[in-house]
Short mmCIF file of C-alpha atoms in Angstrom, two decimals:
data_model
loop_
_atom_site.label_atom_id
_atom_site.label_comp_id
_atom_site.label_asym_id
_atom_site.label_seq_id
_atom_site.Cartn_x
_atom_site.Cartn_y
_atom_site.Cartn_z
CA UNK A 29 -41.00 -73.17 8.34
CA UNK A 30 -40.80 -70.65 5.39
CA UNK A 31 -40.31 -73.08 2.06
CA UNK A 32 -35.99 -72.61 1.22
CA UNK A 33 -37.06 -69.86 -1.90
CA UNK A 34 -38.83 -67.66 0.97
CA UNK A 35 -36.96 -64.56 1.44
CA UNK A 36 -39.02 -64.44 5.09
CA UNK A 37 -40.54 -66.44 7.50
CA UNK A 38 -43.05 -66.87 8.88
CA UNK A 39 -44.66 -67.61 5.82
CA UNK A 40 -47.93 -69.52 4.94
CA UNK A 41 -50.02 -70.19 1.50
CA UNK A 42 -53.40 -70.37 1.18
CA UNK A 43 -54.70 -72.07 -2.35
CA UNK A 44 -57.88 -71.87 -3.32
CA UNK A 45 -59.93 -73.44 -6.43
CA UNK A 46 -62.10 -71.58 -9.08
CA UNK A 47 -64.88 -71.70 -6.64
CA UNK A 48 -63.34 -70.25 -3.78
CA UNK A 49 -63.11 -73.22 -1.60
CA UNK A 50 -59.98 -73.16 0.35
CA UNK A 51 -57.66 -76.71 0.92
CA UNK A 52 -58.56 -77.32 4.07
CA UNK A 53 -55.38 -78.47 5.59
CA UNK A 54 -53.12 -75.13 4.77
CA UNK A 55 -56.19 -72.88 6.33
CA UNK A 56 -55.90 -75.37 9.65
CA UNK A 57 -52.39 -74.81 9.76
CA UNK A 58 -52.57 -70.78 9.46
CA UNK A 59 -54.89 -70.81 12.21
CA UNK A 60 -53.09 -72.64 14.76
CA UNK A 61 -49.57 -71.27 13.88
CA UNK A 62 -50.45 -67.52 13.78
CA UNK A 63 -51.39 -68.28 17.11
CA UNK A 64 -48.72 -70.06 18.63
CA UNK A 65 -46.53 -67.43 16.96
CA UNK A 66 -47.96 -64.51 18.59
CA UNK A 67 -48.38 -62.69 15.10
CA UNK A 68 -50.08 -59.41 15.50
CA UNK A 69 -49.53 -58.23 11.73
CA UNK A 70 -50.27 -60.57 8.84
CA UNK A 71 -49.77 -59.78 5.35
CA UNK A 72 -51.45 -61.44 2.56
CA UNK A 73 -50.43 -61.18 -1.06
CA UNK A 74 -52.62 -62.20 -3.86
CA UNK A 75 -51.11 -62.40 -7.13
CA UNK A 76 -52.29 -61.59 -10.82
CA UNK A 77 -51.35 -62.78 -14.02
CA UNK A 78 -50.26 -66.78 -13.09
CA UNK A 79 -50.74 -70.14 -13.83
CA UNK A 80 -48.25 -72.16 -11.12
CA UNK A 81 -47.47 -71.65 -7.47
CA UNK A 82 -42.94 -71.48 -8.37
CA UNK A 83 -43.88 -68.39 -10.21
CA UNK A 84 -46.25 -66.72 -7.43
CA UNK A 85 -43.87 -67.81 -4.79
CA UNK A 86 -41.25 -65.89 -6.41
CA UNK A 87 -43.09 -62.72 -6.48
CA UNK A 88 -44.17 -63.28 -3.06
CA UNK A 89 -40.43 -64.25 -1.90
CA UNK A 90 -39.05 -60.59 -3.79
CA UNK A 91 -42.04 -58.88 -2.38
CA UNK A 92 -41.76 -59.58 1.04
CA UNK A 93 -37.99 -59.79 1.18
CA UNK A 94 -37.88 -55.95 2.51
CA UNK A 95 -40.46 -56.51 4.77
CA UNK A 96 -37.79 -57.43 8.17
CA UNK A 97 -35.67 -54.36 7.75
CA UNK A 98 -38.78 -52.35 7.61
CA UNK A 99 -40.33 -53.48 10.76
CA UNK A 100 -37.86 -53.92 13.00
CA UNK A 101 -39.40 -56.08 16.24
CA UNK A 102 -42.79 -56.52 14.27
CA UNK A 103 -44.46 -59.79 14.73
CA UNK A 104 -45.47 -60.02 11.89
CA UNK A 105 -46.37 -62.93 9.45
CA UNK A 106 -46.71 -63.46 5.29
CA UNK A 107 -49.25 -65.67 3.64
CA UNK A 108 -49.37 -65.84 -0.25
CA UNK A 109 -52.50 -66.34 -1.74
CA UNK A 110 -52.22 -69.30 -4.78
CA UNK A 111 -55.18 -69.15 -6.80
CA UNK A 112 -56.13 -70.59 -10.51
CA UNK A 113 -55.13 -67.68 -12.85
CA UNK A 114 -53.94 -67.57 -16.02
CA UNK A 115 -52.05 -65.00 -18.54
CA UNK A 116 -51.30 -65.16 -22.46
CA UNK A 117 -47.33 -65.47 -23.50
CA UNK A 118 -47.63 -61.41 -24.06
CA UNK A 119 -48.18 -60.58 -20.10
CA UNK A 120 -45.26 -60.49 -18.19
CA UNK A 121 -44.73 -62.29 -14.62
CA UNK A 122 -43.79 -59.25 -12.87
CA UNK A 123 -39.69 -59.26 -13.20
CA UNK A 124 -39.12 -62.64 -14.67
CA UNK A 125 -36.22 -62.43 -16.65
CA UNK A 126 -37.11 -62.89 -20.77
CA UNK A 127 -35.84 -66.80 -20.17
CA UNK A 128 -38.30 -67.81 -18.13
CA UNK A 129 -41.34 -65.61 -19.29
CA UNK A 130 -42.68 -66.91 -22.90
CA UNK A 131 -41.67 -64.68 -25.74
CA UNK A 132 -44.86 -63.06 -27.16
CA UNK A 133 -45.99 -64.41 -30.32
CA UNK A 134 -46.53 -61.82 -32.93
CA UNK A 135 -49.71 -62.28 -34.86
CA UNK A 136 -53.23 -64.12 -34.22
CA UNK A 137 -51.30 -67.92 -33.61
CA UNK A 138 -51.94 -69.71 -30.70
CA UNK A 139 -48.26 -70.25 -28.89
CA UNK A 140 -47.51 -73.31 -26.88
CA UNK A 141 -47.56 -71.64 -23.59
CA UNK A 142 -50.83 -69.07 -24.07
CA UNK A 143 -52.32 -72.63 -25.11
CA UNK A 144 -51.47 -74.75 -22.11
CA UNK A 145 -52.50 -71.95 -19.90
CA UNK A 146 -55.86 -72.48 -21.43
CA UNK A 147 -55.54 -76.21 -20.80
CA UNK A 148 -54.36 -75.81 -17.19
CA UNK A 149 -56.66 -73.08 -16.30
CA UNK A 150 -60.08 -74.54 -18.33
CA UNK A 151 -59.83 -77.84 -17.38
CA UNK A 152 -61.88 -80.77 -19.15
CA UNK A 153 -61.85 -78.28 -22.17
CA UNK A 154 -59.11 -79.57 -24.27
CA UNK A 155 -60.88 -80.59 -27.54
CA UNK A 156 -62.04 -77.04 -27.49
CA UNK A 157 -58.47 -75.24 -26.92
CA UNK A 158 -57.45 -77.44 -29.72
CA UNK A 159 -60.37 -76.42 -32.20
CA UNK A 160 -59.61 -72.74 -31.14
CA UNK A 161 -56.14 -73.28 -31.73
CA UNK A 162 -56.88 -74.82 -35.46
CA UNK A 163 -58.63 -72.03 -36.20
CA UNK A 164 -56.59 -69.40 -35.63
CA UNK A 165 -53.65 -71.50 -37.34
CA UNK A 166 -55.31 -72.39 -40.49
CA UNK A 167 -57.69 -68.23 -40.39
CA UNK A 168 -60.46 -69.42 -42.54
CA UNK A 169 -61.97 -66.62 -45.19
CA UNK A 170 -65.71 -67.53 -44.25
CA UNK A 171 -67.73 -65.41 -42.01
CA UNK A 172 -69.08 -69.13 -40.70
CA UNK A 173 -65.75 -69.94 -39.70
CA UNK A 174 -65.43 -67.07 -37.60
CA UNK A 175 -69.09 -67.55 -36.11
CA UNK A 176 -68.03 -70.86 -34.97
CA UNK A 177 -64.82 -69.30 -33.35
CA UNK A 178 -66.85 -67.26 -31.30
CA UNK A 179 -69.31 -70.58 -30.55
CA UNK A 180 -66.34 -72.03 -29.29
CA UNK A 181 -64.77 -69.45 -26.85
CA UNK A 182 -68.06 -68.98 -25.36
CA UNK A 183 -67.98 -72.90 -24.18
CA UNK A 184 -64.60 -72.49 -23.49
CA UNK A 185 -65.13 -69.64 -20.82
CA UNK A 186 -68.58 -70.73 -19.30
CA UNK A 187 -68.59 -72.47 -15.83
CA UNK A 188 -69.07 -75.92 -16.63
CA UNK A 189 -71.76 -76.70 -13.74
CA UNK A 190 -73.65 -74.35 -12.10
CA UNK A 191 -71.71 -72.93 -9.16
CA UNK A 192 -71.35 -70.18 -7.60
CA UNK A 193 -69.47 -67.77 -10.52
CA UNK A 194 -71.77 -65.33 -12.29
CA UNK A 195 -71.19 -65.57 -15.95
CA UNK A 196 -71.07 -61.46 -15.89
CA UNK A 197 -67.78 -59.86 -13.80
CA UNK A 198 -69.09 -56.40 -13.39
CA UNK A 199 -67.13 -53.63 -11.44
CA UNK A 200 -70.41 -51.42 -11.67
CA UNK A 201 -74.09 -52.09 -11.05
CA UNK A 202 -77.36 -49.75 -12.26
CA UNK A 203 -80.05 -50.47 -9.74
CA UNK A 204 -83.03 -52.48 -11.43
CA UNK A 205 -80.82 -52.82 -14.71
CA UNK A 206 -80.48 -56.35 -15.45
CA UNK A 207 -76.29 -57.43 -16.28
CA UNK A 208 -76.51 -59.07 -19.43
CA UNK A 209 -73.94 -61.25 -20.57
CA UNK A 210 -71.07 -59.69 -22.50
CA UNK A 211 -71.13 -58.32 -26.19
CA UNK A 212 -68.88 -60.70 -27.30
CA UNK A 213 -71.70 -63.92 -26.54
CA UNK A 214 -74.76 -61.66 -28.13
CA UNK A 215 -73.25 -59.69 -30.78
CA UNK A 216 -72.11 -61.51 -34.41
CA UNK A 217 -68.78 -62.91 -33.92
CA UNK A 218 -67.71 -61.28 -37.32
CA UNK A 219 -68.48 -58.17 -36.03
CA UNK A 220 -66.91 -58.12 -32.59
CA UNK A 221 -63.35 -59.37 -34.52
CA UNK A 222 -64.15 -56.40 -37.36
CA UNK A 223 -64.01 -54.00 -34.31
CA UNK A 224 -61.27 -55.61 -32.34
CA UNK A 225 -59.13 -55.38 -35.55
CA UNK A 226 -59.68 -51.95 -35.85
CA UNK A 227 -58.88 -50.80 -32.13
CA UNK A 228 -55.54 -52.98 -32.61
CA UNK A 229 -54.50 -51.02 -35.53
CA UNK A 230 -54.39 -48.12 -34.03
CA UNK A 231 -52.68 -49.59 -30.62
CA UNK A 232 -50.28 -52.30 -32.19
CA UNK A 233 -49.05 -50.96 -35.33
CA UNK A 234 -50.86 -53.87 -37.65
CA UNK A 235 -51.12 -53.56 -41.35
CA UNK A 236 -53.56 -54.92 -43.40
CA UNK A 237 -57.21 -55.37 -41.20
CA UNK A 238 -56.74 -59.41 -40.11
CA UNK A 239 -60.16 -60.35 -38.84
CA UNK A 240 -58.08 -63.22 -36.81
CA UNK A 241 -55.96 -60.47 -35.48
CA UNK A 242 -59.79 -59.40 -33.97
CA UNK A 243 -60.69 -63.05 -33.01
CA UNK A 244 -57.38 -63.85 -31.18
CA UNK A 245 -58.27 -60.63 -28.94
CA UNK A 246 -61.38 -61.88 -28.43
CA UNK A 247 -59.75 -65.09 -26.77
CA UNK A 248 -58.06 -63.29 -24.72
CA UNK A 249 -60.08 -60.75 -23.57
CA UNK A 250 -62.93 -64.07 -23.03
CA UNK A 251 -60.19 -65.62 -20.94
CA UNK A 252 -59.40 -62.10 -19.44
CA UNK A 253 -63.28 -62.35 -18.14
CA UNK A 254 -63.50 -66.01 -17.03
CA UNK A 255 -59.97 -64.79 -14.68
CA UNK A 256 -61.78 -61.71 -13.35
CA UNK A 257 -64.93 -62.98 -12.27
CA UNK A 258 -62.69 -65.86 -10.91
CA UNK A 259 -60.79 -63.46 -9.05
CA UNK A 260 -64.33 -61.98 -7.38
CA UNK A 261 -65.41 -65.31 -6.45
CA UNK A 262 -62.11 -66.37 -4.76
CA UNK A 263 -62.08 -63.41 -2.69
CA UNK A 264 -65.43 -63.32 -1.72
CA UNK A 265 -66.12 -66.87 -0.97
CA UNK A 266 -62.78 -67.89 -0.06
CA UNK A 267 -60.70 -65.25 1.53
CA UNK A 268 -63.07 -63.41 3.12
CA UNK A 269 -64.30 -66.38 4.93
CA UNK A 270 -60.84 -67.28 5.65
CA UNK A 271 -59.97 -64.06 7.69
CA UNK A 272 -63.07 -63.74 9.79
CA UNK A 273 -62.07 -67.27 10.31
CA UNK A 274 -58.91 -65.88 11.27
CA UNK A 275 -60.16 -63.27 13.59
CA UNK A 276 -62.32 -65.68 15.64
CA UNK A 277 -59.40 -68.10 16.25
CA UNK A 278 -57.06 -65.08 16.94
CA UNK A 279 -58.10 -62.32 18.29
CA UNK A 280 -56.62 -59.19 17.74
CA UNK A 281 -54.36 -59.93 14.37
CA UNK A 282 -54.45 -57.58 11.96
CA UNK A 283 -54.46 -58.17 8.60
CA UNK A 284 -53.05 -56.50 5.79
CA UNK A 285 -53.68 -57.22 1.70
CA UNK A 286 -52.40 -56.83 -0.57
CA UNK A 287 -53.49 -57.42 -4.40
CA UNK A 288 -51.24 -56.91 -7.87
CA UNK A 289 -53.51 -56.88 -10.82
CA UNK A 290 -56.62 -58.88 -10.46
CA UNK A 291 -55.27 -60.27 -7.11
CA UNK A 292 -56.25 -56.43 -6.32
CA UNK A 293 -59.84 -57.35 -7.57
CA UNK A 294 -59.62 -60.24 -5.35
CA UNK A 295 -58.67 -59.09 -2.11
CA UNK A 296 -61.15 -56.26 -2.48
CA UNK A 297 -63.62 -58.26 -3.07
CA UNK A 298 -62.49 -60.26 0.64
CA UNK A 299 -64.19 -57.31 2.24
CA UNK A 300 -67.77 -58.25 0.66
CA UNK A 301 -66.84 -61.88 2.26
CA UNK A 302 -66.02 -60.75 5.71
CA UNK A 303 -68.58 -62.01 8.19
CA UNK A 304 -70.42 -59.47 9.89
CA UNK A 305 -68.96 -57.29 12.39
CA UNK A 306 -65.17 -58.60 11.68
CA UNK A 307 -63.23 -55.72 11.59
CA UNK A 308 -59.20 -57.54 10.96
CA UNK A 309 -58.63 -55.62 8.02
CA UNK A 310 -56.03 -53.03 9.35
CA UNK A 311 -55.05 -52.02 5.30
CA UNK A 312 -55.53 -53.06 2.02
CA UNK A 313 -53.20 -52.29 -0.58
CA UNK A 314 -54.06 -52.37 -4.47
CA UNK A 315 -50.95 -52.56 -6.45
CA UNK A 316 -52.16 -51.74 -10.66
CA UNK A 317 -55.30 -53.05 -9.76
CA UNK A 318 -57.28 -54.74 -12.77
CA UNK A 319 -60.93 -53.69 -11.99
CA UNK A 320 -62.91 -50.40 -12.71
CA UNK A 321 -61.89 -47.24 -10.67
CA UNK A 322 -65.94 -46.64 -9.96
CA UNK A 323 -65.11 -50.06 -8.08
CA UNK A 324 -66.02 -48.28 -4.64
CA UNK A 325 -68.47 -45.61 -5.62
CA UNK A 326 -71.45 -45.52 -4.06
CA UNK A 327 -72.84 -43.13 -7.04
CA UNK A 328 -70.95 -43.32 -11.06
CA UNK A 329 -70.74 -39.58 -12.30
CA UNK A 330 -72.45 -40.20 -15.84
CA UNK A 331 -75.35 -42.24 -14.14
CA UNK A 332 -77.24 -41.59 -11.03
CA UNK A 333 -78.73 -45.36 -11.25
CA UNK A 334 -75.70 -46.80 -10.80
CA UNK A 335 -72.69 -47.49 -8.29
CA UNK A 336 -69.69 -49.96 -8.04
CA UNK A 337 -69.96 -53.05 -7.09
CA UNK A 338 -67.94 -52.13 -3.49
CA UNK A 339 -69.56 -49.47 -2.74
CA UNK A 340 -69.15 -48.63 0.69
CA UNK A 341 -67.00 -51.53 1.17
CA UNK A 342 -63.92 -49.28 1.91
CA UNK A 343 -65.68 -48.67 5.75
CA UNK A 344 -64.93 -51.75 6.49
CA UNK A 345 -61.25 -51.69 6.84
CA UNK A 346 -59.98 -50.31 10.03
CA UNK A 347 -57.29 -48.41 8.13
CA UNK A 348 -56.67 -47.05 4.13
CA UNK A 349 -57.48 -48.45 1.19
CA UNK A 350 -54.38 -47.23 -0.64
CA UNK A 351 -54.25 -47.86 -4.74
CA UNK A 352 -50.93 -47.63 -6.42
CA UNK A 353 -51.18 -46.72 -10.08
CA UNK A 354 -49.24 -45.23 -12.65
CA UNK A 355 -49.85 -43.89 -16.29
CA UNK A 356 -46.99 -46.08 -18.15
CA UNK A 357 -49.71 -49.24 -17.36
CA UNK A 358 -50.38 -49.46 -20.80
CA UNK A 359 -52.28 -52.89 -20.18
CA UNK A 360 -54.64 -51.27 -18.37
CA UNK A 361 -54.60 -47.83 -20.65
CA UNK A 362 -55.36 -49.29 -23.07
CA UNK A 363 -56.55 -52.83 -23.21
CA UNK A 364 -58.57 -52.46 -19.94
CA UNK A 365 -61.03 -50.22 -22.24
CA UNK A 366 -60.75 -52.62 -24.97
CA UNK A 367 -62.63 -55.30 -21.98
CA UNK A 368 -64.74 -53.29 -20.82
CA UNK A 369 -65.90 -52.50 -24.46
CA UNK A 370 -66.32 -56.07 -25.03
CA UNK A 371 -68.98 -56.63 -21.93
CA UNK A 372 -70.74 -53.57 -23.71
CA UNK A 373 -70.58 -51.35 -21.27
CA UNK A 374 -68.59 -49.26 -23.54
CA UNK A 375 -71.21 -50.14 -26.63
CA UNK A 376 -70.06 -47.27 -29.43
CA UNK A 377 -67.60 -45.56 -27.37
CA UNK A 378 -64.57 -46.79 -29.78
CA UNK A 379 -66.69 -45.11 -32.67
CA UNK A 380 -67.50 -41.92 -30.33
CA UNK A 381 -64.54 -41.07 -28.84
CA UNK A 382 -61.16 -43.53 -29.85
CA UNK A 383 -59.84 -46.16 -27.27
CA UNK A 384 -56.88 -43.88 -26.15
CA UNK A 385 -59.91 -41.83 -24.73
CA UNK A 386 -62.05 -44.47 -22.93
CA UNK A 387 -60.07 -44.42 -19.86
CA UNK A 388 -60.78 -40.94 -18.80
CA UNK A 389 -64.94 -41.20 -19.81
CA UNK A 390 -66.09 -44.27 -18.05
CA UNK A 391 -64.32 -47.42 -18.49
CA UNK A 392 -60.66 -46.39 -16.38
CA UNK A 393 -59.14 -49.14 -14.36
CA UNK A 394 -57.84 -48.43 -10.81
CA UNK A 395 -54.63 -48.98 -11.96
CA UNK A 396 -54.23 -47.02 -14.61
CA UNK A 397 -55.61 -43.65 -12.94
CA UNK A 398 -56.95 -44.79 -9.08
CA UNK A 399 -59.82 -44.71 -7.25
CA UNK A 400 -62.81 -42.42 -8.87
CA UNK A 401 -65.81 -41.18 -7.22
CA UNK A 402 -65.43 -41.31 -3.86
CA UNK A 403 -65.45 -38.50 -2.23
CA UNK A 404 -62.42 -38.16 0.77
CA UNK A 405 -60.10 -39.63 -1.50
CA UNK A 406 -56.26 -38.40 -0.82
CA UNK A 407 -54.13 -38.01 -3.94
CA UNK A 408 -50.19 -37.92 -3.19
CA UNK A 409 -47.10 -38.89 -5.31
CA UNK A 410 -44.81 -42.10 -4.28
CA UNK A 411 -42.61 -39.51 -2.26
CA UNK A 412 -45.32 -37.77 -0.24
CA UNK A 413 -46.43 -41.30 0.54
CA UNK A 414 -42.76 -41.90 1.44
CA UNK A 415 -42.37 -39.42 3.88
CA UNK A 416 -46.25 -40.07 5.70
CA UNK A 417 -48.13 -39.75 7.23
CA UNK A 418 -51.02 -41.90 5.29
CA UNK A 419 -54.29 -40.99 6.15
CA UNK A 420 -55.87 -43.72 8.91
CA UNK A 421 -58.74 -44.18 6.89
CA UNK A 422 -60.90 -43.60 3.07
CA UNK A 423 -59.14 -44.06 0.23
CA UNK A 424 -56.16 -42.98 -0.97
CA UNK A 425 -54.30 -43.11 -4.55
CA UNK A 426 -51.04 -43.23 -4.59
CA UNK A 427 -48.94 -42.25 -8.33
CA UNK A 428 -46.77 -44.87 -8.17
CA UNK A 429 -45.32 -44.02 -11.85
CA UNK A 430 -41.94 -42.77 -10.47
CA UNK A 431 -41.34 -46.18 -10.31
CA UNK A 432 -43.70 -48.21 -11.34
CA UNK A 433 -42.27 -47.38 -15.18
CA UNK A 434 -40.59 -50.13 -16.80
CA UNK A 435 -41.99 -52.70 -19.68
CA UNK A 436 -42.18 -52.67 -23.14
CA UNK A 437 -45.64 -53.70 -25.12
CA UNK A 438 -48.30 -54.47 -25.31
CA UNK A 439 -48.32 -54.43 -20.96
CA UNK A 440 -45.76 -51.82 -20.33
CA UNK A 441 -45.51 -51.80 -16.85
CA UNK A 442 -48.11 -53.62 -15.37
CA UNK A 443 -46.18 -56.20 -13.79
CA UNK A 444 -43.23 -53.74 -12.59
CA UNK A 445 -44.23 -54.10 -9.14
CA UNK A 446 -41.19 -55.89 -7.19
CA UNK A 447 -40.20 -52.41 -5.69
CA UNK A 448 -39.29 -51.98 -1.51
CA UNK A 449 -40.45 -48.07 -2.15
CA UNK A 450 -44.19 -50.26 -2.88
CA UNK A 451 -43.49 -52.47 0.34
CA UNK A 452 -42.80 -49.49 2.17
CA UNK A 453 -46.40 -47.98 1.26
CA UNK A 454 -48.24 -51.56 2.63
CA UNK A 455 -45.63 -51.29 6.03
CA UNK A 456 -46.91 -47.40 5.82
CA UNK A 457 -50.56 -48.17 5.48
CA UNK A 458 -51.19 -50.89 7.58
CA UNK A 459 -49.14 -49.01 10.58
CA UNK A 460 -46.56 -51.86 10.92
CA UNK A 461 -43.35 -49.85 11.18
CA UNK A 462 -43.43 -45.94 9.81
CA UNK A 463 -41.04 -45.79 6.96
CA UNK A 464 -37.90 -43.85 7.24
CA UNK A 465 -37.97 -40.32 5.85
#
């Protein structure tokens, strides 16, 4: 039975650990109930910015809650994904009101809540969270100071044991290019805050240059790392294996994704996990996805080496890969860049061209602008999207701004997603009812 918060039923979760490994019991269950239910469409959410199931279930519960009056006689099923995430005090949960989402804390200070989302989502690293947290209380004038600050998120991040999560998150590959580890761990810490500072004052409206201002960014956009390689690995490992699982127990489902934010990251990267010849995907639907928009290019447009790190994964959905973005994501337009520049894959771009320019040179999120690079891709607004048809196949971006619009900084609306015109676009996509003119 759907839990008594679930605005649908049937409804199913799925959590998964860091590494991708599912619990056991929940997979079992899915299995055996899709298939005593009959279900022939199955929707799977995977959620973004988190750190406890009662907020993803709510998301899931306000998502979904269209879904019956758009598919009238659809057998259709909902599974949210619960995986370990986390998000600083400044990132909202997408429509929680301002009581139960933490007030942002102005300034480099660690906050209660940004710190026990560290605890709860780098566990067995509490003496560090609290030496971070000292630090950027007490903002020490020596360089040394600062050095060890950067010591100190490094451990923080890094996989404890070797496992299967690549230190490096990349969106893009360059073909006999090794990926080195990100600027932040190779560069001097000094330096990496000295430039963080600077892109903030032109993005938040500091005063004086705060070096700590730099070095709390530098936490986050670590943490902001460790989550999106985490995201990779859980789709890869975990729900990819779980839906060709799927497909052998029950033939003929089809299942639909659905991502919001790096959950988008995550459920694309489900299609690298697929087993061979499993072809259950019917649509996958990227709502302000957090990963590159070269993501699926098979070739990058400023180098010939290189290609995303889906390439070609796109083929194997037997339907659209439809992204939703919109331009008032100001997380990803602007501090998107500001990641990307600290893996150095944006090394002197801040100098050469200013971050409010990065997104449209190399470093855009999917997001922010949709998919890049891949040629076949449909462009159409939220109302041409509306009316259909949706192309049965490639990609397909989908300016989701008319209402995808609302949040105030330093986010804006990245986590304005709880819309039924956006749950009409996955019922659209994946075939499951055609939405009403």
């Amino acid at each position: 039975m759907a839990e008594p918060a679930m605005s649908v039923t049937p409804y199913w979760e799925l959590t998964f650990d860091a590494d991708g490994d599912v619990d056991r019991a929940e997979r079992d269950r899915l299995l055996a109930e899709v298939a005593g239910r009959h279900v022939r469409d199955l929707v799977v959410f995977a959620h973004g910015w988190n750190e406890d199931r009662s907020a993803a279930t709510r998301i899931y519960s306000r998502f979904f809650a269209p879904f019956p009056e758009l598919t009238p006689g659809a057998r259709i099923g909902y599974v949210g994904v619960i995986w370990p995430s986390m998000r600083f005090s400044d990132e909202p949960i997408p429509d929680f009101p301002r009581a139960l989402a933490a007030e942002p804390t102005r300034g480099p200070a660690l906050d209660k809540d940004t710190r026990h989302a560290l605890l709860e989502s780098f566990p067995g690293r509490a003496p560090v969270v609290e030496q971070i947290g000292r630090l950027l209380e007490q903002q020490p004038g020596e360089e040394a100071e600062l050095a060890e600050f950067g010591r100190l998120v490094r451990l923080l991040v890094e996989v404890v044991a070797p496992g299967p999560q690549a230190l490096f998150a990349a969106d893009t590959v360059a073909e006999g290019v090794p990926q080195d580890e990100p600027a932040m761990f190779t560069r001097p810490t000094a330096e990496v805050c000295g430039e963080f500072t600077g892109a903030l004052a032109g993005t938040e409206g500091f005063g004086l240059p705060n070096p700590w201002d730099g070095a709390h960014e530098l936490l986050r956009q670590a943490a902001y790392y460790a989550m999106k390689r985490r995201a990779g690995t859980v789709g890869e490992r975990g729900l990819g294996r779980v839906v060709g699982e799927l497909a052998a127990a029950v033939p003929g489902v089809r299942v639909h994704l659905v991502g919001h934010s790096f959950g988008a990251r995550l459920v694309s990267f489900a299609l690298r996990g697929l087993p061979d010849g499993v072809r259950a995907v019917a649509s996958v639907t990227l709502l302000q996805g957090a990963f590159s928009h070269y993501a699926f290019a098979s070739r990058l447009p400023y180098d010939p080496r290189a290609g995303g790190v889906l390439q070609g994964q796109q083929h194997r959905v037997d339907g659209p890969v439809v992204c939703c973005h919109s331009r008032h994501d100001t997380a990803l337009g602007t501090f998107y860049p500001l990641a990307s520049r600290m893996a150095g894959d944006a090394q002197g771009a801040v100098e050469e061209f200013g971050v409010g320019q990065l997104l449209g040179v190399k470093w855009g999120a999917m997001g922010y602008d949709g998919v890049q690079a891949v040629p076949g891709t449909r462009a159409m607004t939220l109302a041409e999207a509306l009316r259909g048809p949706l192309p049965a196949s490639g990609c397909v971006n989908v300016d989701a701004a008319a209402v995808v619009c609302h949040g105030g900084p330093p986010a804006g609306a990245h986590g304005d997603i709880l819309h039924p015109e956006l749950a009409r676009v996955v019922a659209a996509a994946g075939r499951i009812a055609r939405p009403a003119a």
